[in-house]
Short mmCIF file of C-alpha atoms and ligand atoms in Angstrom, two decimals:
data_model
loop_
_atom_site.label_atom_id
_atom_site.label_comp_id
_atom_site.label_asym_id
_atom_site.label_seq_id
_atom_site.Cartn_x
_atom_site.Cartn_y
_atom_site.Cartn_z
CA MET H 7 73.29 107.36 101.94
CA SER H 8 70.98 106.09 99.27
CA GLU H 9 72.35 108.87 96.84
CA LEU H 10 75.50 107.49 97.28
CA GLN H 11 75.08 105.16 93.97
CA VAL H 12 78.41 103.17 93.65
CA ALA H 13 77.69 99.91 91.31
CA PRO H 14 77.58 97.87 94.54
CA GLY H 15 78.29 94.03 93.78
CA ARG H 16 79.80 94.28 90.25
CA LEU H 17 83.20 94.28 88.75
CA LEU H 18 84.21 96.24 86.43
CA TYR H 19 85.84 95.18 82.92
CA GLY H 20 85.72 95.13 79.36
CA GLY H 21 83.65 98.82 79.68
CA GLU H 22 80.80 96.68 81.67
CA TRP H 23 79.63 95.85 85.07
CA HIS H 24 79.16 91.69 85.87
CA GLU H 25 78.50 89.93 88.89
CA ALA H 26 81.00 87.64 89.96
CA LYS H 27 81.23 84.50 88.26
CA SER H 28 80.80 82.42 91.69
CA GLY H 29 77.93 84.67 92.38
CA ARG H 30 80.18 85.67 95.98
CA THR H 31 79.41 89.15 97.57
CA PHE H 32 81.44 90.35 100.89
CA GLU H 33 80.42 93.19 103.10
CA SER H 34 81.47 96.50 103.17
CA VAL H 35 81.49 97.81 107.02
CA ASN H 36 81.37 101.43 108.12
CA PRO H 37 84.37 101.50 110.95
CA SER H 38 82.58 104.46 113.33
CA THR H 39 79.90 102.04 113.69
CA GLY H 40 80.82 98.61 112.41
CA LYS H 41 77.92 98.26 110.63
CA PRO H 42 77.49 96.77 106.87
CA ILE H 43 77.51 99.83 104.14
CA THR H 44 76.91 96.96 101.17
CA LYS H 45 77.61 94.32 99.17
CA VAL H 46 80.16 94.20 96.27
CA ALA H 47 81.30 90.98 94.37
CA GLY H 48 84.18 88.62 95.58
CA ALA H 49 86.12 88.39 92.44
CA GLY H 50 87.98 84.34 92.03
CA ARG H 51 90.42 83.61 88.90
CA ASP H 52 87.74 83.40 86.38
CA ASP H 53 87.15 86.73 87.14
CA VAL H 54 90.58 87.80 86.53
CA ASP H 55 91.12 85.74 83.86
CA ALA H 56 87.86 87.52 81.76
CA ALA H 57 89.44 90.93 83.55
CA VAL H 58 92.78 90.39 82.05
CA ALA H 59 91.95 89.10 78.59
CA ALA H 60 89.44 92.01 78.04
CA ALA H 61 92.41 95.08 78.78
CA LEU H 62 95.24 92.38 76.76
CA LYS H 63 92.42 93.24 74.19
CA ALA H 64 91.86 96.62 74.85
CA PHE H 65 96.06 96.84 75.05
CA THR H 66 96.67 94.90 71.43
CA GLU H 67 93.43 95.50 69.84
CA GLY H 68 91.68 98.48 70.97
CA ALA H 69 92.37 102.22 70.27
CA TRP H 70 94.29 103.36 73.42
CA PRO H 71 97.59 102.57 73.05
CA LYS H 72 97.85 103.87 69.41
CA MET H 73 95.66 106.47 70.14
CA SER H 74 97.23 110.23 70.13
CA GLY H 75 98.90 111.48 73.56
CA ASP H 76 96.85 114.36 73.21
CA ASP H 77 93.43 112.32 72.78
CA ARG H 78 94.73 110.35 75.90
CA ALA H 79 95.06 113.37 78.19
CA LYS H 80 91.71 114.94 77.09
CA CYS H 81 90.58 111.75 78.46
CA LEU H 82 92.54 111.97 81.41
CA TRP H 83 91.52 115.24 82.31
CA ARG H 84 88.14 114.78 82.33
CA LEU H 85 88.13 111.84 85.01
CA GLY H 86 90.02 114.59 86.90
CA ASP H 87 87.21 117.18 86.14
CA LEU H 88 84.73 114.59 86.97
CA LEU H 89 86.35 113.90 90.15
CA GLU H 90 85.92 117.13 90.91
CA GLN H 91 82.78 117.87 90.17
CA ASN H 92 81.42 114.47 92.06
CA LYS H 93 84.06 115.98 95.29
CA GLU H 94 81.17 115.64 97.82
CA GLU H 95 80.01 112.18 97.01
CA VAL H 96 83.06 110.64 96.43
CA ALA H 97 84.32 112.46 100.10
CA ARG H 98 81.45 111.03 101.10
CA LEU H 99 82.01 107.85 99.95
CA GLU H 100 85.62 107.45 101.18
CA THR H 101 84.97 108.78 104.32
CA LEU H 102 81.87 106.30 105.01
CA ASP H 103 84.01 102.94 103.95
CA SER H 104 87.31 103.84 105.75
CA GLY H 105 86.58 106.35 108.34
CA LYS H 106 88.59 109.33 107.06
CA PRO H 107 87.82 112.46 108.29
CA ILE H 108 85.67 114.15 106.14
CA ARG H 109 87.67 117.80 106.12
CA ASP H 110 90.74 115.42 104.80
CA THR H 111 88.76 113.71 101.60
CA THR H 112 87.07 116.44 100.92
CA ASN H 113 90.26 118.65 100.71
CA VAL H 114 93.24 116.15 100.04
CA ASP H 115 92.35 113.26 99.16
CA VAL H 116 89.11 114.01 96.15
CA PRO H 117 91.21 117.12 94.75
CA TYR H 118 94.69 115.67 94.75
CA ALA H 119 93.53 112.77 93.14
CA ALA H 120 91.74 115.32 90.62
CA ASP H 121 94.94 117.30 90.47
CA CYS H 122 97.26 113.69 89.88
CA PHE H 123 94.57 112.85 86.78
CA ARG H 124 95.75 116.76 85.58
CA TYR H 125 99.24 116.38 85.92
CA PHE H 126 99.61 112.90 84.07
CA ALA H 127 97.34 114.24 81.68
CA GLY H 128 100.09 116.79 81.09
CA TRP H 129 102.76 114.22 80.17
CA ALA H 130 100.96 111.85 78.10
CA ASN H 131 101.75 114.19 74.81
CA LYS H 132 105.72 114.38 76.21
CA ILE H 133 106.51 110.55 76.21
CA HIS H 134 109.72 110.60 73.71
CA GLY H 135 112.91 108.95 73.59
CA GLU H 136 116.52 109.98 72.30
CA THR H 137 118.85 109.63 69.41
CA ILE H 138 122.12 108.21 70.49
CA PRO H 139 124.82 109.03 68.89
CA VAL H 140 126.49 105.66 68.18
CA LYS H 141 129.16 104.42 65.98
CA GLY H 142 129.57 103.08 62.51
CA PRO H 143 126.71 104.28 59.95
CA PHE H 144 123.20 103.76 62.05
CA LEU H 145 121.23 105.48 63.21
CA ASN H 146 120.26 104.75 66.54
CA TYR H 147 117.18 105.75 68.43
CA THR H 148 114.98 105.19 71.60
CA ARG H 149 111.07 104.75 71.95
CA ARG H 150 109.39 104.68 75.40
CA GLU H 151 106.39 102.25 74.98
CA PRO H 152 103.85 101.27 77.29
CA VAL H 153 104.50 98.08 79.38
CA GLY H 154 101.20 96.39 78.53
CA VAL H 155 98.44 95.13 81.07
CA CYS H 156 99.05 96.19 84.42
CA ALA H 157 97.50 95.64 88.17
CA GLY H 158 97.21 98.02 90.54
CA ILE H 159 97.09 96.71 94.28
CA ILE H 160 96.08 99.27 96.19
CA PRO H 161 95.71 99.45 100.31
CA TRP H 162 92.86 100.96 102.16
CA ASN H 163 94.53 104.07 103.89
CA PHE H 164 94.25 106.30 100.96
CA PRO H 165 91.80 104.37 98.57
CA LEU H 166 91.21 106.49 95.98
CA LEU H 167 94.30 108.39 95.95
CA MET H 168 96.77 105.31 95.72
CA ALA H 169 94.55 104.04 93.18
CA THR H 170 95.51 107.48 91.59
CA TRP H 171 98.66 107.93 91.70
CA LYS H 172 99.06 104.60 89.74
CA LEU H 173 96.40 104.52 86.98
CA ALA H 174 96.72 108.50 85.99
CA PRO H 175 100.86 107.34 84.91
CA ALA H 176 100.18 104.19 83.58
CA LEU H 177 96.97 105.35 81.54
CA ALA H 178 99.02 108.51 80.04
CA ALA H 179 101.61 106.32 78.83
CA GLY H 180 98.93 104.12 77.11
CA ASN H 181 98.75 101.21 79.18
CA THR H 182 95.33 99.34 80.62
CA MET H 183 94.99 98.66 84.26
CA ILE H 184 93.39 96.88 86.49
CA VAL H 185 92.84 98.14 90.07
CA LYS H 186 92.37 95.95 93.21
CA PRO H 187 90.88 97.68 95.95
CA ALA H 188 91.78 96.68 99.68
CA SER H 189 88.37 94.56 101.18
CA GLN H 190 88.25 97.04 103.83
CA THR H 191 87.94 99.84 101.50
CA PRO H 192 86.62 98.79 97.85
CA LEU H 193 83.95 101.60 97.17
CA SER H 194 85.82 104.57 95.56
CA ALA H 195 87.50 102.93 93.66
CA LEU H 196 84.30 101.36 92.37
CA LYS H 197 83.21 104.76 91.80
CA LEU H 198 86.65 105.97 90.42
CA GLY H 199 86.14 102.87 87.64
CA GLN H 200 82.27 104.50 87.17
CA LEU H 201 83.12 108.22 86.13
CA ALA H 202 86.14 106.28 83.71
CA LEU H 203 83.88 105.30 81.81
CA GLU H 204 82.11 108.69 82.00
CA ALA H 205 85.06 110.36 81.69
CA GLY H 206 85.11 107.85 77.58
CA PHE H 207 88.15 105.65 78.39
CA PRO H 208 87.84 102.92 75.65
CA PRO H 209 86.26 99.83 77.33
CA GLY H 210 88.90 97.74 78.53
CA VAL H 211 91.07 100.11 79.36
CA VAL H 212 90.13 100.92 82.83
CA ASN H 213 89.08 97.73 84.92
CA VAL H 214 88.41 97.49 88.88
CA LEU H 215 88.11 94.11 90.69
CA THR H 216 86.71 93.44 94.33
CA GLY H 217 88.02 90.83 95.91
CA SER H 218 90.49 89.54 98.54
CA GLY H 219 94.28 89.39 98.36
CA GLY H 220 94.49 86.41 98.55
CA GLU H 221 92.46 85.19 95.49
CA CYS H 222 92.13 87.77 93.66
CA GLY H 223 95.22 89.87 94.14
CA MET H 224 97.47 86.49 93.54
CA ALA H 225 95.82 85.55 90.51
CA LEU H 226 96.37 88.95 89.05
CA VAL H 227 100.15 88.84 90.44
CA ARG H 228 100.36 85.30 88.80
CA HIS H 229 98.67 85.91 85.66
CA PRO H 230 101.20 85.71 82.75
CA SER H 231 99.23 88.02 80.56
CA VAL H 232 99.46 90.79 83.41
CA HIS H 233 102.61 92.66 82.54
CA LYS H 234 103.46 94.43 85.43
CA VAL H 235 102.40 95.05 88.98
CA ALA H 236 102.29 98.29 91.32
CA PHE H 237 101.55 97.44 94.87
CA THR H 238 101.29 100.00 97.36
CA GLY H 239 100.66 97.82 100.61
CA SER H 240 102.33 95.66 103.67
CA THR H 241 106.05 95.22 103.52
CA GLU H 242 105.04 91.40 104.03
CA VAL H 243 102.84 91.23 101.14
CA GLY H 244 105.04 92.96 98.98
CA ARG H 245 107.48 90.43 99.62
CA THR H 246 104.67 87.67 98.58
CA ILE H 247 104.12 89.65 95.43
CA MET H 248 107.79 89.99 94.26
CA LYS H 249 108.19 85.97 94.84
CA GLU H 250 104.98 84.98 92.85
CA SER H 251 105.69 88.13 90.23
CA ALA H 252 109.12 86.55 89.67
CA GLU H 253 107.64 83.05 87.71
CA THR H 254 106.64 85.62 84.84
CA LEU H 255 109.27 87.66 85.51
CA LYS H 256 106.77 91.00 85.67
CA ARG H 257 108.01 94.86 86.15
CA VAL H 258 107.19 95.13 89.43
CA SER H 259 107.25 98.43 92.09
CA LEU H 260 106.57 98.31 95.77
CA GLU H 261 105.66 100.98 98.10
CA LEU H 262 105.32 99.47 101.27
CA GLY H 263 105.73 99.96 105.13
CA GLY H 264 107.56 102.31 107.82
CA LYS H 265 109.19 103.34 110.65
CA SER H 266 109.82 106.88 110.03
CA PRO H 267 112.46 108.98 112.33
CA ASN H 268 111.28 112.84 112.38
CA ILE H 269 114.17 114.27 113.96
CA VAL H 270 113.94 117.55 116.46
CA PHE H 271 117.25 119.46 117.42
CA ALA H 272 117.19 121.76 120.33
CA ASP H 273 117.70 124.83 117.85
CA ALA H 274 113.98 123.81 116.02
CA ASN H 275 111.48 126.01 116.46
CA LEU H 276 109.73 124.19 119.10
CA ASP H 277 105.79 125.28 118.38
CA GLY H 278 106.59 124.08 114.72
CA ALA H 279 108.32 120.78 115.52
CA VAL H 280 105.51 119.70 117.90
CA ARG H 281 102.95 120.55 115.16
CA GLY H 282 104.62 118.64 112.67
CA ALA H 283 105.06 115.72 115.45
CA LEU H 284 101.76 115.93 115.95
CA ILE H 285 100.79 115.61 112.04
CA GLY H 286 103.67 112.93 111.47
CA ILE H 287 101.81 110.65 113.49
CA PHE H 288 98.29 111.20 114.24
CA TYR H 289 97.08 112.62 110.68
CA ASN H 290 95.21 110.04 108.85
CA MET H 291 95.38 108.21 112.44
CA GLY H 292 98.57 107.26 112.14
CA GLU H 293 97.39 105.08 109.16
CA LEU H 294 100.41 106.39 107.06
CA CYS H 295 103.03 104.63 105.17
CA THR H 296 105.07 107.88 105.88
CA ALA H 297 103.86 108.03 109.57
CA GLY H 298 106.75 109.85 111.62
CA SER H 299 106.30 107.32 114.39
CA ARG H 300 110.00 107.42 115.77
CA LEU H 301 110.29 111.34 116.75
CA LEU H 302 114.15 111.56 118.01
CA VAL H 303 114.46 114.43 120.51
CA GLU H 304 117.46 116.16 121.60
CA GLU H 305 118.24 115.57 125.16
CA SER H 306 118.58 119.35 126.45
CA ILE H 307 114.54 120.20 124.50
CA HIS H 308 112.82 116.74 126.05
CA ASP H 309 111.26 118.02 128.64
CA ALA H 310 109.91 121.21 127.13
CA LEU H 311 108.65 119.27 123.99
CA MET H 312 107.17 116.36 126.27
CA ASP H 313 104.82 119.34 127.84
CA LYS H 314 104.02 120.48 124.16
CA LEU H 315 103.45 117.60 122.49
CA VAL H 316 101.04 115.56 125.66
CA ALA H 317 98.92 118.47 125.13
CA GLY H 318 98.75 118.72 121.64
CA ALA H 319 98.10 114.62 121.51
CA ALA H 320 94.85 114.95 124.29
CA LYS H 321 93.35 117.83 121.70
CA MET H 322 93.16 115.36 118.68
CA GLN H 323 90.39 113.28 120.36
CA PRO H 324 88.98 110.99 117.66
CA GLY H 325 85.62 111.82 116.97
CA ASP H 326 82.64 111.12 113.86
CA PRO H 327 84.51 111.62 110.69
CA PHE H 328 81.44 113.39 109.69
CA ASP H 329 81.30 115.82 111.56
CA PRO H 330 83.89 118.91 109.33
CA LYS H 331 85.85 119.41 112.73
CA THR H 332 86.82 116.39 113.65
CA ARG H 333 91.12 115.78 112.65
CA VAL H 334 90.89 112.25 113.59
CA GLY H 335 88.45 109.33 113.34
CA PRO H 336 88.36 105.79 113.66
CA LEU H 337 90.58 103.55 112.68
CA VAL H 338 90.03 100.90 109.21
CA SER H 339 88.93 97.95 110.73
CA GLU H 340 87.95 95.99 114.24
CA GLU H 341 90.86 93.65 113.55
CA HIS H 342 93.48 96.21 112.80
CA MET H 343 92.29 98.16 116.11
CA LYS H 344 93.32 95.03 117.86
CA THR H 345 96.31 95.01 116.16
CA VAL H 346 97.26 98.67 117.40
CA LEU H 347 95.96 98.01 120.61
CA ARG H 348 98.24 94.97 121.12
CA TYR H 349 101.20 97.32 120.43
CA ILE H 350 99.95 99.79 123.03
CA ASP H 351 100.18 96.86 125.95
CA ILE H 352 103.75 96.05 124.73
CA GLY H 353 104.14 99.71 124.94
CA LYS H 354 102.96 100.03 128.31
CA SER H 355 105.35 96.59 129.25
CA GLU H 356 108.69 98.19 127.51
CA ALA H 357 108.26 101.87 128.14
CA ARG H 358 106.34 104.90 129.70
CA LEU H 359 103.02 106.08 128.68
CA ALA H 360 102.72 109.90 128.88
CA ALA H 361 99.58 110.08 126.65
CA GLY H 362 96.33 108.24 125.37
CA GLY H 363 96.63 104.57 125.57
CA GLU H 364 92.83 103.31 125.32
CA ARG H 365 90.45 102.50 122.75
CA LYS H 366 87.59 105.42 122.84
CA GLY H 367 83.93 104.63 123.72
CA ASN H 368 82.58 100.81 122.76
CA GLN H 369 81.51 101.53 119.23
CA GLY H 370 83.55 102.10 116.13
CA TYR H 371 86.85 101.06 116.08
CA PHE H 372 88.11 104.65 117.80
CA VAL H 373 91.74 104.59 119.93
CA GLN H 374 93.15 107.56 121.58
CA PRO H 375 96.37 109.41 120.33
CA THR H 376 98.68 107.80 122.14
CA VAL H 377 102.59 108.42 123.06
CA PHE H 378 105.19 106.74 124.34
CA ASP H 379 108.04 108.33 126.10
CA GLY H 380 111.62 107.24 127.43
CA VAL H 381 111.91 103.92 124.35
CA SER H 382 115.11 103.27 123.15
CA ASN H 383 115.06 101.93 119.57
CA GLN H 384 115.37 98.63 120.29
CA MET H 385 111.70 97.96 121.86
CA THR H 386 109.49 96.52 119.31
CA ILE H 387 107.27 100.10 119.61
CA ALA H 388 110.27 100.93 117.53
CA ARG H 389 110.76 98.64 114.97
CA GLU H 390 107.73 97.43 113.87
CA GLU H 391 104.85 99.35 111.94
CA ILE H 392 102.10 99.70 113.75
CA PHE H 393 99.98 101.98 111.32
CA GLY H 394 97.96 103.64 114.41
CA PRO H 395 97.75 106.32 115.89
CA VAL H 396 100.86 105.72 118.56
CA LEU H 397 104.40 107.39 118.95
CA ALA H 398 107.49 106.52 120.44
CA VAL H 399 110.24 109.35 121.95
CA ILE H 400 113.33 108.35 121.66
CA THR H 401 116.19 110.98 122.88
CA PHE H 402 119.54 111.34 121.18
CA LYS H 403 122.41 113.69 122.51
CA THR H 404 124.93 114.37 119.21
CA PRO H 405 124.02 114.63 115.05
CA GLU H 406 126.09 111.52 114.64
CA ASP H 407 123.70 109.71 117.44
CA ALA H 408 120.69 111.38 115.70
CA VAL H 409 121.36 109.74 112.16
CA ARG H 410 122.42 106.60 113.27
CA ILE H 411 119.34 106.11 115.32
CA ALA H 412 117.39 107.00 112.47
CA ALA H 413 118.85 104.60 109.84
CA ASP H 414 118.73 101.63 112.73
CA THR H 415 115.71 100.09 110.99
CA PRO H 416 114.85 98.23 108.07
CA TYR H 417 112.73 100.23 106.55
CA GLY H 418 113.12 104.01 104.73
CA LEU H 419 110.70 105.68 103.46
CA ALA H 420 110.33 108.74 104.88
CA ALA H 421 112.38 111.10 107.54
CA GLY H 422 111.62 114.48 109.40
CA VAL H 423 114.31 116.98 110.36
CA TRP H 424 113.74 120.05 112.67
CA THR H 425 116.59 122.63 112.78
CA ARG H 426 117.24 126.69 112.27
CA ASP H 427 120.68 125.40 111.20
CA VAL H 428 120.12 125.35 107.23
CA GLY H 429 123.59 123.12 107.20
CA LYS H 430 122.85 120.74 109.56
CA ALA H 431 119.43 120.28 107.80
CA HIS H 432 121.02 119.41 104.28
CA ALA H 433 123.76 117.60 105.79
CA VAL H 434 121.66 115.07 108.22
CA ALA H 435 118.98 114.76 104.70
CA ALA H 436 121.93 113.86 102.74
CA ARG H 437 122.99 111.25 105.41
CA ILE H 438 119.51 109.37 106.26
CA PRO H 439 118.60 106.74 103.62
CA ALA H 440 114.91 107.18 103.05
CA GLY H 441 113.05 108.02 99.73
CA THR H 442 111.62 110.93 101.24
CA VAL H 443 113.32 114.18 103.76
CA TRP H 444 111.43 116.78 105.29
CA VAL H 445 113.01 119.59 106.66
CA ASN H 446 110.97 121.52 109.32
CA THR H 447 107.89 120.08 107.71
CA TYR H 448 106.40 116.87 107.73
CA ASN H 449 103.82 114.82 105.30
CA VAL H 450 103.92 116.97 102.47
CA PHE H 451 103.05 115.74 98.84
CA ASP H 452 103.19 116.88 94.97
CA GLN H 453 102.42 115.33 92.26
CA ALA H 454 105.45 116.45 90.76
CA SER H 455 107.55 114.87 92.94
CA PRO H 456 108.90 111.47 93.44
CA PHE H 457 107.72 109.12 96.40
CA GLY H 458 108.64 105.45 97.24
CA GLY H 459 111.20 104.01 99.45
CA TYR H 460 115.04 103.15 100.21
CA LYS H 461 115.75 99.55 101.73
CA GLN H 462 112.63 97.37 102.81
CA SER H 463 110.11 100.00 102.48
CA GLY H 464 109.72 99.30 98.35
CA PHE H 465 111.27 100.49 95.38
CA GLY H 466 110.19 102.15 92.20
CA ARG H 467 109.17 105.78 92.20
CA GLU H 468 105.16 107.20 91.56
CA MET H 469 104.37 110.40 90.83
CA GLY H 470 106.62 113.01 88.70
CA ARG H 471 108.33 112.19 85.40
CA HIS H 472 109.35 108.61 87.75
CA ALA H 473 106.24 107.57 87.65
CA ILE H 474 106.42 107.54 83.43
CA GLU H 475 109.27 105.81 83.61
CA LEU H 476 107.65 102.92 86.11
CA TYR H 477 104.97 102.47 83.59
CA THR H 478 107.07 102.04 79.98
CA GLU H 479 109.51 99.72 78.19
CA THR H 480 112.55 101.49 76.29
CA LYS H 481 112.85 100.31 72.91
CA SER H 482 116.31 100.89 70.87
CA VAL H 483 115.75 101.07 67.30
CA TRP H 484 118.66 100.97 64.83
CA VAL H 485 118.44 102.33 61.32
CA ALA H 486 121.52 101.00 58.88
CA LEU H 487 122.26 104.24 56.63
CA ASP H 488 124.26 102.76 53.88
P1 LIG Q 520 98.33 94.74 102.68
O1 LIG Q 520 97.84 94.16 103.57
O2 LIG Q 520 99.41 94.35 102.16
O3 LIG Q 520 97.24 95.16 101.46
C1 LIG Q 520 97.33 95.61 100.53
C2 LIG Q 520 97.01 95.09 98.94
O4 LIG Q 520 96.95 93.62 99.41
C3 LIG Q 520 95.26 94.95 99.61
O5 LIG Q 520 94.63 95.32 98.22
C4 LIG Q 520 95.28 93.25 100.02
O6 LIG Q 520 93.35 92.66 99.40
C5 LIG Q 520 95.93 92.97 98.84
N1 LIG Q 520 96.23 91.07 99.39
C6 LIG Q 520 96.98 90.98 100.09
N2 LIG Q 520 97.34 89.41 100.11
C7 LIG Q 520 97.86 89.67 98.95
C8 LIG Q 520 98.36 88.61 98.59
N3 LIG Q 520 98.82 87.70 98.62
N4 LIG Q 520 98.64 88.77 96.90
C9 LIG Q 520 98.13 89.61 95.90
N5 LIG Q 520 97.28 90.78 96.94
C10 LIG Q 520 97.44 90.90 98.34
O7 LIG Q 520 98.40 96.25 103.38
P2 LIG Q 520 97.17 96.97 104.19
O8 LIG Q 520 96.85 96.56 105.24
O9 LIG Q 520 95.94 97.08 103.29
O10 LIG Q 520 97.91 98.20 103.89
C11 LIG Q 520 98.94 99.27 105.23
C12 LIG Q 520 100.31 98.48 104.63
O11 LIG Q 520 100.58 99.57 103.77
C13 LIG Q 520 101.25 99.44 105.58
O12 LIG Q 520 102.89 98.29 105.83
C14 LIG Q 520 101.45 100.69 105.18
O13 LIG Q 520 103.20 100.90 105.77
C15 LIG Q 520 101.86 100.62 103.66
N6 LIG Q 520 101.98 101.14 102.35
C16 LIG Q 520 102.68 102.03 102.09
C17 LIG Q 520 102.29 103.64 101.02
C18 LIG Q 520 103.58 103.48 100.42
S1 LIG Q 520 103.37 104.74 99.44
N7 LIG Q 520 104.91 102.86 100.94
C19 LIG Q 520 101.08 103.90 101.03
C20 LIG Q 520 100.13 103.37 101.82
C21 LIG Q 520 100.24 102.35 102.46
P3 LIG Q 520 92.91 92.49 101.07
O14 LIG Q 520 92.37 93.85 101.53
O15 LIG Q 520 91.81 91.79 100.03
O16 LIG Q 520 93.82 92.06 101.89
#
């Protein structure tokens, strides 16, 4: 892997690479083998102070927020192009660090990230306010201005893409940002920082700090000169971030966990629904906030669907993520694998194991695609986010029943509805409290379409014009006309 140059061991801020002030480093581990890949710097509070100072200087004194939207757009577009030009290297890095299959990092993560930078390049010169017809001899208009220094705190399941979803709109709107990747998967963010320098972003505009959530992440959240925190990760950490941000009243957006219902009605195209159920839960090893982890099946088609589902799950055995044919790789870490296996044990005691249920091999963190049947919505495996390849099948009798079970969760990130009845599809989609509802499909995304959660899945919408709103403030200007 010598040709994978990722500036390991260093932090990016103020346009330069720095050692951690404490000299601390930590290892990033290859989840396919359990062996270390490289060491990266462990940023502490002093490093956060230095990076925030650089980002603040770039925001208050630098060219970036004052630059024309056209010029900002050119930088964003160049970064998209550079990602595309370096697609193979970035995809390999992401696969090595996270265990995501190379076919996904090559065909989804990197191209989607490139597209996202280009999409938001298109917004950079279209961010404007309104003229408002107020009473009296006044001209009143609004301006949409960047928020300031933003911190993007990133999970390990889509390391490059989640960093991009935050950076692209923040930069388009004229903010500066510090990205903190997850400790398990720091490498693609470092690569992104390197490409951002090459794309010509001024010093201090794009900064990357590797370090632990408890220390580096928390220092960013508490820092008085960080004006906004954009977080994707667990609901538990999201709650902590919200509490800690209250002290400095930061703008906060949270994309959190899910326990998404995927509802199959008896009139659905059964093969399509089974494909959707398999992709819904096993894509990205189930390490997906939108994972369709509760499969709600109308009672009359249960047996027919289960036969196909179990056969499909058996075909999705995990394997070497660098093999282009592999669709399911290892889980991200030993700790996470143990958590998932613990949930599988709980499932075995609560419900009927229909497929999988074991670790695969004893090297790397591979877990078989697992299906539990006869699940009730009150069981632990139906209530808690497992974030792994574990599906809970629950039956229902009527559409009312389906909607009630679907909504009976603290989460509200996504849902799927499978039916040939167009009226039922729209009615059910309207009644499910979730930020995204897919009808006769699952896990499709586009940078133009807003994404985010209801309830304990968070708030704020990433992507589309909604993301520009997340990264701008509205100023109202009054001008006396007499
Ligand atoms: P978390 O453990 O929540 O970690 C996410 C990020 O927060 C990491 O960078 C982590 O750093 C950092 N962090 C941890 N504690 C922190 C603290 N006290 N203050 C500031 N930052 C802190 O989540 P994860 O395990 O990486 O990701 C899985 C979770 O993310 C799942 O719940 C999943 O549903 C959710 N997720 C949601 C979405 C959307 S869009 N809603 C998308 C992807 C994932 P360290 O790595 O150093 O701990």
